mmCIF file of C-alpha atoms in Angstrom:
data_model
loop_
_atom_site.group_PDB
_atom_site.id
_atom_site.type_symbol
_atom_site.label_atom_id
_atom_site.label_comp_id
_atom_site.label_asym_id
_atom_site.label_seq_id
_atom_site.Cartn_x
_atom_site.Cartn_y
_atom_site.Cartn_z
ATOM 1 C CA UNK A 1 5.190 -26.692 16.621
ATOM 2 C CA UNK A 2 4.838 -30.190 14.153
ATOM 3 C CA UNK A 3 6.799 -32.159 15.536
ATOM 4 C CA UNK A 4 6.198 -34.784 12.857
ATOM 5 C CA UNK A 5 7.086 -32.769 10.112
ATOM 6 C CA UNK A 6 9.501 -30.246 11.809
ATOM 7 C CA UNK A 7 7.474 -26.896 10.735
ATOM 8 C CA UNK A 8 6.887 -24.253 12.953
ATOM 9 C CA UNK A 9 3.623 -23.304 13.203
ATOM 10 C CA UNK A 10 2.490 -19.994 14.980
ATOM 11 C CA UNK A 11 -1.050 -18.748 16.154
ATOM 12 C CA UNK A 12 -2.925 -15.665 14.580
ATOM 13 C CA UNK A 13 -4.722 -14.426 18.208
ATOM 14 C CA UNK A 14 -6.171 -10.939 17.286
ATOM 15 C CA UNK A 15 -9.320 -12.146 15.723
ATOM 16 C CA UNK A 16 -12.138 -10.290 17.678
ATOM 17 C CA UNK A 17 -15.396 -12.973 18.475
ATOM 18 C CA UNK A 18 -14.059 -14.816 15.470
ATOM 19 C CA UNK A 19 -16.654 -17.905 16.215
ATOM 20 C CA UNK A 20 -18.984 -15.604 16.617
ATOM 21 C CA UNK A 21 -18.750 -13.242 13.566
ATOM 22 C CA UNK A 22 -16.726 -15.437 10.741
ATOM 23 C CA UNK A 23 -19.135 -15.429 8.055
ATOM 24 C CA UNK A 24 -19.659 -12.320 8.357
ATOM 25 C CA UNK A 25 -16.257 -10.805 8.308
ATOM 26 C CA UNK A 26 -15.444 -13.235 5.667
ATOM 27 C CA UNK A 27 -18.227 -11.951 3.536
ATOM 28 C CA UNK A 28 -17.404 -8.511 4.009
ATOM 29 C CA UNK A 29 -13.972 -8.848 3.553
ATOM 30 C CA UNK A 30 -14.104 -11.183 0.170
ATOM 31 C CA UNK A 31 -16.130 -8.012 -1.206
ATOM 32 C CA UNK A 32 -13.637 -5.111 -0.005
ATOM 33 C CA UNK A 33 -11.182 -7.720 -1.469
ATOM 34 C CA UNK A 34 -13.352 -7.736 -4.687
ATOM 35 C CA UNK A 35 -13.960 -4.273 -4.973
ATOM 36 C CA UNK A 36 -9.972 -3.965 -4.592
ATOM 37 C CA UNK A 37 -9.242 -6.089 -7.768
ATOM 38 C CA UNK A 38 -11.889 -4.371 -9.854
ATOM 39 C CA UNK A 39 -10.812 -1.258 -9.322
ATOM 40 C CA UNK A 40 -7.644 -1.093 -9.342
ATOM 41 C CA UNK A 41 -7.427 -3.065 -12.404
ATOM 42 C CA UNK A 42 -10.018 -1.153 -14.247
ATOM 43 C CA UNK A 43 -7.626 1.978 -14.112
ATOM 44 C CA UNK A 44 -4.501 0.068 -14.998
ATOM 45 C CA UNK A 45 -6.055 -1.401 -17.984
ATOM 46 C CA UNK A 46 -7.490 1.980 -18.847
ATOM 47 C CA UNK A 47 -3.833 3.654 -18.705
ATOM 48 C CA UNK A 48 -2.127 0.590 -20.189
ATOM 49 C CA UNK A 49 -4.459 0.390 -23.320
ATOM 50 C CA UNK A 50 -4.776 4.464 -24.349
ATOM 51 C CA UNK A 51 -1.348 5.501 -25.676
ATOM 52 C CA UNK A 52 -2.152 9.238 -24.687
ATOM 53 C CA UNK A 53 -1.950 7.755 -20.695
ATOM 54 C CA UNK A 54 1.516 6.376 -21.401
ATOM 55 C CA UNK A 55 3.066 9.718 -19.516
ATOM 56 C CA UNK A 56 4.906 9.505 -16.328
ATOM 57 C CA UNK A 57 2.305 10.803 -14.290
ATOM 58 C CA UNK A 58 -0.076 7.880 -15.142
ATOM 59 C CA UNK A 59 2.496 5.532 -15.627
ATOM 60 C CA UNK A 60 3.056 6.232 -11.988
ATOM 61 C CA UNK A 61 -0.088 5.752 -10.892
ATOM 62 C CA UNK A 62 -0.639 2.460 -12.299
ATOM 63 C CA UNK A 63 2.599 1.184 -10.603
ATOM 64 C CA UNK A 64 0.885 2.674 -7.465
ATOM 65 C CA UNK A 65 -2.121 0.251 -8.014
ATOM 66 C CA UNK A 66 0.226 -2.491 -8.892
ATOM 67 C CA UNK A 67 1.966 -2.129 -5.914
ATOM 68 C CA UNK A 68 -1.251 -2.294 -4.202
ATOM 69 C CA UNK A 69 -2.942 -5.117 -5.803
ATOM 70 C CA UNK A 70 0.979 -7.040 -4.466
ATOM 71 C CA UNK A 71 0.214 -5.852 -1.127
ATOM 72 C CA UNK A 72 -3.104 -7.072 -0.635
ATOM 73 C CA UNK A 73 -2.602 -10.041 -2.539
ATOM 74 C CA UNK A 74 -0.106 -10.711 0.631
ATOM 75 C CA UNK A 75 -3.079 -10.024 3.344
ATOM 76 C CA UNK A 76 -6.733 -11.077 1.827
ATOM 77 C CA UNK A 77 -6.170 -14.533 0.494
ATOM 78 C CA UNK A 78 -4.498 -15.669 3.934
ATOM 79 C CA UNK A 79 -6.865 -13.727 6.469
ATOM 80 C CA UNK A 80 -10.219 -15.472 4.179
ATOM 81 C CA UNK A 81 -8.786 -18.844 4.976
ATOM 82 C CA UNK A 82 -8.266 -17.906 8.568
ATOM 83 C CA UNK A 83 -12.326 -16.803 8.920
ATOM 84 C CA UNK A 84 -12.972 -20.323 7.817
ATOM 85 C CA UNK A 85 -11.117 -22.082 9.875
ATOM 86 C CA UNK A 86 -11.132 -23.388 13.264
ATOM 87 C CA UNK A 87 -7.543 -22.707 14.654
ATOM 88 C CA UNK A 88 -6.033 -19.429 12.294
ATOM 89 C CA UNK A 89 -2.541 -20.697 12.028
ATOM 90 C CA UNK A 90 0.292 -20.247 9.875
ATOM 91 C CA UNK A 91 3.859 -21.676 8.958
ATOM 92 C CA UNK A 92 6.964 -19.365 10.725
ATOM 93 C CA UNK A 93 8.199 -19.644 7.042
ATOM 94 C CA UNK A 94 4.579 -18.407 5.170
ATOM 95 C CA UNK A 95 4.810 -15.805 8.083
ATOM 96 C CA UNK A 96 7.948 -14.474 7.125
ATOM 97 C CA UNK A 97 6.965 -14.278 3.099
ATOM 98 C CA UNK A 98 3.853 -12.631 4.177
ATOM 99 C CA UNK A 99 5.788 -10.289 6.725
ATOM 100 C CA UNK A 100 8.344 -9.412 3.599
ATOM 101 C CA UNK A 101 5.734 -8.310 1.173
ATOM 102 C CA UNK A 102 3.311 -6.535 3.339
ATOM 103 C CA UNK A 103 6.593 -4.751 4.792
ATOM 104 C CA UNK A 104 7.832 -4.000 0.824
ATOM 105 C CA UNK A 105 4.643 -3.058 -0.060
ATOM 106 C CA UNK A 106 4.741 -0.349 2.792
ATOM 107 C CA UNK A 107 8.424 0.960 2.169
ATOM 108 C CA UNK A 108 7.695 0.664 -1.726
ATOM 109 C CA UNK A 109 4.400 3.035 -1.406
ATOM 110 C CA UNK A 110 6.053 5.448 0.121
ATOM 111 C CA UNK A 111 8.901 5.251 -2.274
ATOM 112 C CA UNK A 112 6.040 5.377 -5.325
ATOM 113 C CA UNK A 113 4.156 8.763 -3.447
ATOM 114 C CA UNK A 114 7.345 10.664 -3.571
ATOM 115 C CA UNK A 115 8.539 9.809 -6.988
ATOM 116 C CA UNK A 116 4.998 11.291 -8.142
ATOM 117 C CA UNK A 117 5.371 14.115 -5.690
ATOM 118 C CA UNK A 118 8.689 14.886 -7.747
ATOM 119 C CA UNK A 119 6.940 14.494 -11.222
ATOM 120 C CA UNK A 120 4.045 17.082 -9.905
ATOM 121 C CA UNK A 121 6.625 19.677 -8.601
ATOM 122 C CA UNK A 122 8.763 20.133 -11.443
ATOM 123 C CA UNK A 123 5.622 19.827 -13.821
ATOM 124 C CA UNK A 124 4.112 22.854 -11.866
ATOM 125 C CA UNK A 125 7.321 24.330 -10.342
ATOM 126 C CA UNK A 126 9.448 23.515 -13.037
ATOM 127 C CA UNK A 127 7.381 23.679 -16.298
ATOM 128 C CA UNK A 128 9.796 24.101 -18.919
ATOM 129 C CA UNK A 129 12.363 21.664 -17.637
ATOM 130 C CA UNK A 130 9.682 19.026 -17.523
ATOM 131 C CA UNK A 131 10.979 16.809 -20.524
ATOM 132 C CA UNK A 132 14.184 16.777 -19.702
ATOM 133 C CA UNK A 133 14.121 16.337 -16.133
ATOM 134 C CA UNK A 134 11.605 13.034 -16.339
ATOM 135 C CA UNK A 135 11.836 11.400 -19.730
ATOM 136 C CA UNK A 136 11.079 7.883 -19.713
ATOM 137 C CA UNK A 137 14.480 6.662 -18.781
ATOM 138 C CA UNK A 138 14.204 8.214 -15.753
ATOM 139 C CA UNK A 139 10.519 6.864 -14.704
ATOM 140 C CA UNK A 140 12.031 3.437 -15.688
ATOM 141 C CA UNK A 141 14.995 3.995 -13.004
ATOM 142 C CA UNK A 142 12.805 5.550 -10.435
ATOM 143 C CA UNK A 143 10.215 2.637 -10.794
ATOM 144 C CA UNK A 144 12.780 -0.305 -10.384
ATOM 145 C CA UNK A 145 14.328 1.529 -7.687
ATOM 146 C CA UNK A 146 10.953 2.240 -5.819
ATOM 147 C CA UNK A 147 10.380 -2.184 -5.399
ATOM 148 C CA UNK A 148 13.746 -3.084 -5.827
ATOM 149 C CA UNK A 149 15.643 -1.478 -2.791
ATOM 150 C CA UNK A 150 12.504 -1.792 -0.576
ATOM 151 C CA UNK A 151 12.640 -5.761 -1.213
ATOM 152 C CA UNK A 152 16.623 -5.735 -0.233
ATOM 153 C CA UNK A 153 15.736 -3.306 2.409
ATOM 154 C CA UNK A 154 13.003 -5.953 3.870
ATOM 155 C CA UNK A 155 15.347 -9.232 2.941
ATOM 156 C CA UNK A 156 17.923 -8.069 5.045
ATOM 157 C CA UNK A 157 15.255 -8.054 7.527
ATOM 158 C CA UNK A 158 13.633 -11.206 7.664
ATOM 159 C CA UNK A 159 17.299 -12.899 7.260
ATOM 160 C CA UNK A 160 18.048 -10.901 10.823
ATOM 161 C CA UNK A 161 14.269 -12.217 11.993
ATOM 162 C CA UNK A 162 15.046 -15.595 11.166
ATOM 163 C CA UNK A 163 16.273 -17.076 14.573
ATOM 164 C CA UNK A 164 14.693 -19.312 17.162
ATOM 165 C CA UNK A 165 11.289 -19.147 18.553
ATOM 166 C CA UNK A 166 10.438 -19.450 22.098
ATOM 167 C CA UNK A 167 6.909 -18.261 21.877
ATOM 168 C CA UNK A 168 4.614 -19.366 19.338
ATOM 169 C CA UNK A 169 1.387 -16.831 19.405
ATOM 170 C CA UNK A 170 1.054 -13.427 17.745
ATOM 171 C CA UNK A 171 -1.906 -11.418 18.700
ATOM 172 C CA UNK A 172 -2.326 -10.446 15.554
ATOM 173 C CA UNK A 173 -4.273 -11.454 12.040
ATOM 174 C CA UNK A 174 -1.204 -10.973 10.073
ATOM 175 C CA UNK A 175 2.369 -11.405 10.449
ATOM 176 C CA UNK A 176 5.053 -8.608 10.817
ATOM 177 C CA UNK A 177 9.064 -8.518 11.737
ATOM 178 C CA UNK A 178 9.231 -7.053 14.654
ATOM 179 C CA UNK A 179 6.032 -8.858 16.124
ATOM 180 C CA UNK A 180 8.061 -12.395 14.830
ATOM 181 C CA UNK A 181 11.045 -10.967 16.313
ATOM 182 C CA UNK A 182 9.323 -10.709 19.922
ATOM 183 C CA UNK A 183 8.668 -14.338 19.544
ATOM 184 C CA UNK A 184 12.209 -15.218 19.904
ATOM 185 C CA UNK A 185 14.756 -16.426 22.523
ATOM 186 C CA UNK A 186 17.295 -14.260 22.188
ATOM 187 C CA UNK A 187 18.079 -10.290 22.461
ATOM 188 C CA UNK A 188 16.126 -8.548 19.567
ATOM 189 C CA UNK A 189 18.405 -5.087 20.028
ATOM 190 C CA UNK A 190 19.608 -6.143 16.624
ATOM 191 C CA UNK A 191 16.805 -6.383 14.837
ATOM 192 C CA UNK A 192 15.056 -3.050 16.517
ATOM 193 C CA UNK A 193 17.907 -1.264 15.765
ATOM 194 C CA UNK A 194 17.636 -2.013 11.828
ATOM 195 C CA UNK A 195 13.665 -1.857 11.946
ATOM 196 C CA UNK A 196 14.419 2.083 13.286
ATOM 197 C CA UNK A 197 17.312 2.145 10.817
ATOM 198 C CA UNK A 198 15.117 1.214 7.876
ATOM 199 C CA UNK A 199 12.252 3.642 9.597
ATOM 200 C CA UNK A 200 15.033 6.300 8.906
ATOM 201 C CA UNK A 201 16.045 5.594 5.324
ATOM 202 C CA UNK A 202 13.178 4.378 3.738
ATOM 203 C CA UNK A 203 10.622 6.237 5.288
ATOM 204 C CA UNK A 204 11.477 10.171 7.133
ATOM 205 C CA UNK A 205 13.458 11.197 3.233
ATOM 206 C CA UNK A 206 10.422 10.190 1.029
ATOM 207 C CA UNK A 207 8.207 11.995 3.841
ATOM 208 C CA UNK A 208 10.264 14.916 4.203
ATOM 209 C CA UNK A 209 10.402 15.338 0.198
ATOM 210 C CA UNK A 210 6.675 15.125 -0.344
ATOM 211 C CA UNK A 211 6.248 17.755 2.592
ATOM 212 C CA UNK A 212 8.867 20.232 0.814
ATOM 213 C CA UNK A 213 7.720 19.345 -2.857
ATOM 214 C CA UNK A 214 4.240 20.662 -1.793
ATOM 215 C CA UNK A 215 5.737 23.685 0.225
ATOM 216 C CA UNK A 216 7.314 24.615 -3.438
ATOM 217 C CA UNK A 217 3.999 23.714 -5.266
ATOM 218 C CA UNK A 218 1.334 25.790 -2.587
ATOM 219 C CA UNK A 219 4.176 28.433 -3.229
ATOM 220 C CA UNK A 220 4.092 28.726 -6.925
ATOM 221 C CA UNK A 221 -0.066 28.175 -6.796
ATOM 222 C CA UNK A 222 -0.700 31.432 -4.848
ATOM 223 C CA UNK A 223 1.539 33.451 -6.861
ATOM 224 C CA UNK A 224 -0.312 31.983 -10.115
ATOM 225 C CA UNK A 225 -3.829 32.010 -11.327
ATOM 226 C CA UNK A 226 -6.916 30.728 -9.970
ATOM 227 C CA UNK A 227 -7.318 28.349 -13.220
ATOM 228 C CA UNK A 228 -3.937 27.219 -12.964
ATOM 229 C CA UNK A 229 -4.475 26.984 -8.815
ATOM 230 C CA UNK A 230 -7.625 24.210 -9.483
ATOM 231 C CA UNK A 231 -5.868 22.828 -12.186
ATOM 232 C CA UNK A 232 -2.946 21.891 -10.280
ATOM 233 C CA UNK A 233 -4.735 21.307 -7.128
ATOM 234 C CA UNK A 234 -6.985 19.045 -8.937
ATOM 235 C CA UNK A 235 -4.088 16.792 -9.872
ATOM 236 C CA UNK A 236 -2.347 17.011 -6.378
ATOM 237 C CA UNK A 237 -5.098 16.467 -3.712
ATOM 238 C CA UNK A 238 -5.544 12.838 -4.331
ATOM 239 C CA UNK A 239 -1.669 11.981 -3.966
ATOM 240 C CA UNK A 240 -1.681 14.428 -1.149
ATOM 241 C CA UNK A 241 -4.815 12.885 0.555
ATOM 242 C CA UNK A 242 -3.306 9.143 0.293
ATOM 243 C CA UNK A 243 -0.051 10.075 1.907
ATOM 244 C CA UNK A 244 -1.283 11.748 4.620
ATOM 245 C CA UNK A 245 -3.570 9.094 5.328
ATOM 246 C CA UNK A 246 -1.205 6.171 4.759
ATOM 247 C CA UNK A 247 1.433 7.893 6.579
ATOM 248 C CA UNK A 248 -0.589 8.130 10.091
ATOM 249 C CA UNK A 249 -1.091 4.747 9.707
ATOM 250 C CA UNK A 250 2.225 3.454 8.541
ATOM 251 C CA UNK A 251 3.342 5.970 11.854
ATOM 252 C CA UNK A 252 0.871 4.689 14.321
ATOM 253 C CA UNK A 253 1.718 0.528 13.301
ATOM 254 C CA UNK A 254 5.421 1.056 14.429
ATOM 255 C CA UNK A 255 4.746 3.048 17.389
ATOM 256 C CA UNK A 256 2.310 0.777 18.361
ATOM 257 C CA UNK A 257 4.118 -2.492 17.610
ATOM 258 C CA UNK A 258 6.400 -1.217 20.346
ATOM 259 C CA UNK A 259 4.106 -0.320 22.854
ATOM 260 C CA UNK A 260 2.936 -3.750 24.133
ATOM 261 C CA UNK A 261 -0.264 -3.882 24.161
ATOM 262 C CA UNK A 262 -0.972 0.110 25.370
ATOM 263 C CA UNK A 263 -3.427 0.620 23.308
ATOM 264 C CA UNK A 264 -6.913 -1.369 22.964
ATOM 265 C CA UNK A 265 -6.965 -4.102 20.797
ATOM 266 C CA UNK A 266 -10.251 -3.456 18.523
ATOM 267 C CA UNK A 267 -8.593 0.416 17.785
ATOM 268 C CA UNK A 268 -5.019 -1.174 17.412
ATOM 269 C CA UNK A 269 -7.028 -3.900 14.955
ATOM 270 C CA UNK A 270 -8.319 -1.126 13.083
ATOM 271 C CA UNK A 271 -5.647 0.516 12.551
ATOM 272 C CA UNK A 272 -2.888 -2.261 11.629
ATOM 273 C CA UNK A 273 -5.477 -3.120 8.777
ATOM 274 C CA UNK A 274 -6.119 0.417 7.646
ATOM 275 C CA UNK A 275 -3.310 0.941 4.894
ATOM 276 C CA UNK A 276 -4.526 -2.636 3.371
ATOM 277 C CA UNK A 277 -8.419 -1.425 3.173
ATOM 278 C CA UNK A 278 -8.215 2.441 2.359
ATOM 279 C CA UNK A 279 -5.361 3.243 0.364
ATOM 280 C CA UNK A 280 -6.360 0.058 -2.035
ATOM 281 C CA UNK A 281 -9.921 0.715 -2.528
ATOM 282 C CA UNK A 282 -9.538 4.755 -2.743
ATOM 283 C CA UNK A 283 -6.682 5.055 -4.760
ATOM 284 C CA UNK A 284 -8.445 3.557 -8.002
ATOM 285 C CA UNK A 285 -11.960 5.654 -7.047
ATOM 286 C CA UNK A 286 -10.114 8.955 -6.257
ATOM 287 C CA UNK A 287 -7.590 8.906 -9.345
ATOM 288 C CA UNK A 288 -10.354 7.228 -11.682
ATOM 289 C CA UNK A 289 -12.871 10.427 -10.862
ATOM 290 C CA UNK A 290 -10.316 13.324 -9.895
ATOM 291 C CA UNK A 291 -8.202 12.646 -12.949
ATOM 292 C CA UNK A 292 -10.593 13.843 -15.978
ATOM 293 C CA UNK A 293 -8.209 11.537 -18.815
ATOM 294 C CA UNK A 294 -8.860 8.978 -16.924
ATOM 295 C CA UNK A 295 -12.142 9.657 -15.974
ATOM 296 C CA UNK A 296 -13.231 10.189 -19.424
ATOM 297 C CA UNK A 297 -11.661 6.664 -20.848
ATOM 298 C CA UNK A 298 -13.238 4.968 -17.589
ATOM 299 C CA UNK A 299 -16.476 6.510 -18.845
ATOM 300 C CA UNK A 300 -15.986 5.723 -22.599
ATOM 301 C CA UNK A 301 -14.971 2.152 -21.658
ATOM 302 C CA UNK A 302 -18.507 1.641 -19.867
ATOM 303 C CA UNK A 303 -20.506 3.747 -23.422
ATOM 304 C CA UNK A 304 -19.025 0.594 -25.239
ATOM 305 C CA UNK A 305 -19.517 -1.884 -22.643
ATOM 306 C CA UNK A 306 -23.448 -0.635 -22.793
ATOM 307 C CA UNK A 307 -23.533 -0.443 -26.348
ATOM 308 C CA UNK A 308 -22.253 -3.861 -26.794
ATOM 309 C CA UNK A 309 -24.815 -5.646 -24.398
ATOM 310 C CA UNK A 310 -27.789 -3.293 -25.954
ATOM 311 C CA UNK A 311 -26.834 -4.777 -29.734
ATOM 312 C CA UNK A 312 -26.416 -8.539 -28.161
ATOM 313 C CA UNK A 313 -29.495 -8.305 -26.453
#
């Protein structure tokens, strides 16, 4: 704690051989962080400037990238600083901001994933109820409810958090409630109650939704054509492939942030990190080349692009 200037500082511990390796995690993670930006705003721009993307099922996907590029705009900036200097430390207040979006940024993916698992069943399950069951109205109302309940959802939850520390390290490289919570004087039954409240509601429906929405779709693709099998298969592997990997994670991070140090610390590093790395970087890749509209603008942007630099030069 600054005494001086009455802020609370806390510790960021879970740097592995920091002194020994900071350049080169720094320069490895300013290029995954890089990559991230490019990417995902490559296929945003690429939906947001062809008129024929403006459907719900892109529109969805660019608020998935969005809500990416929020989330790691949260963790990279913050854990670059920290490689390059001495002591990591950060403010109990810049904690708590950085706690709240990476924490909205979780609840809100999931939120995202199974509005677009609802837009791919009744497209395939539901064909002919399509346009009425997801005009634009409705994407509007499902995307403000996707960040805006997540964000009262985690508000309520730092407000609970917020409450006097009697420890002042987290062995961690980024800040989260419950691990803030631990820190604190008092009884935290509160605060783990609504954390496995909010585990309950904003997590287990969405998850138990996508799970039945592709029950329904498998269903309707074996009793259809192979065409129309790949076809929708081709649109639903890579939403299916991001939720089941950013579920295990999003899993294994509350388990573990209850377990106390039960698990070893480079695996638990790994792991904690994983849903800011993979789903970020992949998303963009997997949509931009599974998708063939968007492939074929992404590929059409880059003809130009070529074009332009062959007549300048």
């Amino acid at each position: 704690m600054d005494y001086f200037t009455n802020i609370t500082y806390l510790s960021l511990e879970g740097h592995v051989e920091l002194e020994k390796y900071r350049y080169v995690y720094f320069l490895i993670t300013l290029i995954v962080y890089i990559l991230i930006i490019f990417c995902n705003a490559v296929v945003i721009s690429v939906i947001y400037t062809s008129k024929r993307l403006h459907e719900p099922m892109y529109i969805f996907i660019a608020a998935l990238l969005c809500n990416a590029l929020f989330g790691t705009a949260a963790f990279y900036p913050k854990l670059l600083s920290d490689f390059l200097s001495e002591t990591p430390v950060i403010s109990r207040e810049a904690c708590m901001i950085q706690a709240f979006c990476i924490y909205t940024y979780g609840v809100s993916e999931f939120a995202l994933l199974s509005a677009m698992a609802y837009d791919r069943y009744v497209s395939i399950c539901k064909p002919l109820q399509y346009a009425t069951l997801v005009k634009m109205s409705t994407v509007k109302k499902a995307l403000f409810f996707c960040w805006f309940v997540p964000s009262c959802e985690m508000g309520i939850s730092i407000i609970l958090t917020y409450r006097q520390l009697c420890k002042f390290k987290l062995n961690r490289i980024y800040c989260s409630n419950y691990t803030i919570a631990k820190l604190s004087c008092g009884d935290i039954t509160v605060i783990n109650s609504y954390g496995l409240f909010l585990l309950s509601i904003g997590v287990f429906p969405p998850v138990t939704f996508i799970i039945y929405s592709y029950v329904r779709i498998l269903d309707v693709c074996l009793k259809n054509s192979k065409e129309f099998r790949r076809k929708a298969l081709q649109t639903c592997f890579p939403h299916l492939f991001i939720f089941i990997s950013f579920s295990v994670t999003a899993c294994f991070e509350v388990i573990n942030s209850r377990l106390d140090g039960n698990v070893p610390h480079f695996f638990s590093l790994l792991m904690s990190v994983e849903n800011a790395v993979i789903p970020p970087l992949l998303n963009p890749i997997i949509y931009g080349l599974k998708l063939q509209e968007i492939s074929n603008r992404i590929k059409g942007m880059i003809l130009k692009l070529n074009t332009f630099f062959r007549l300048k030069f």
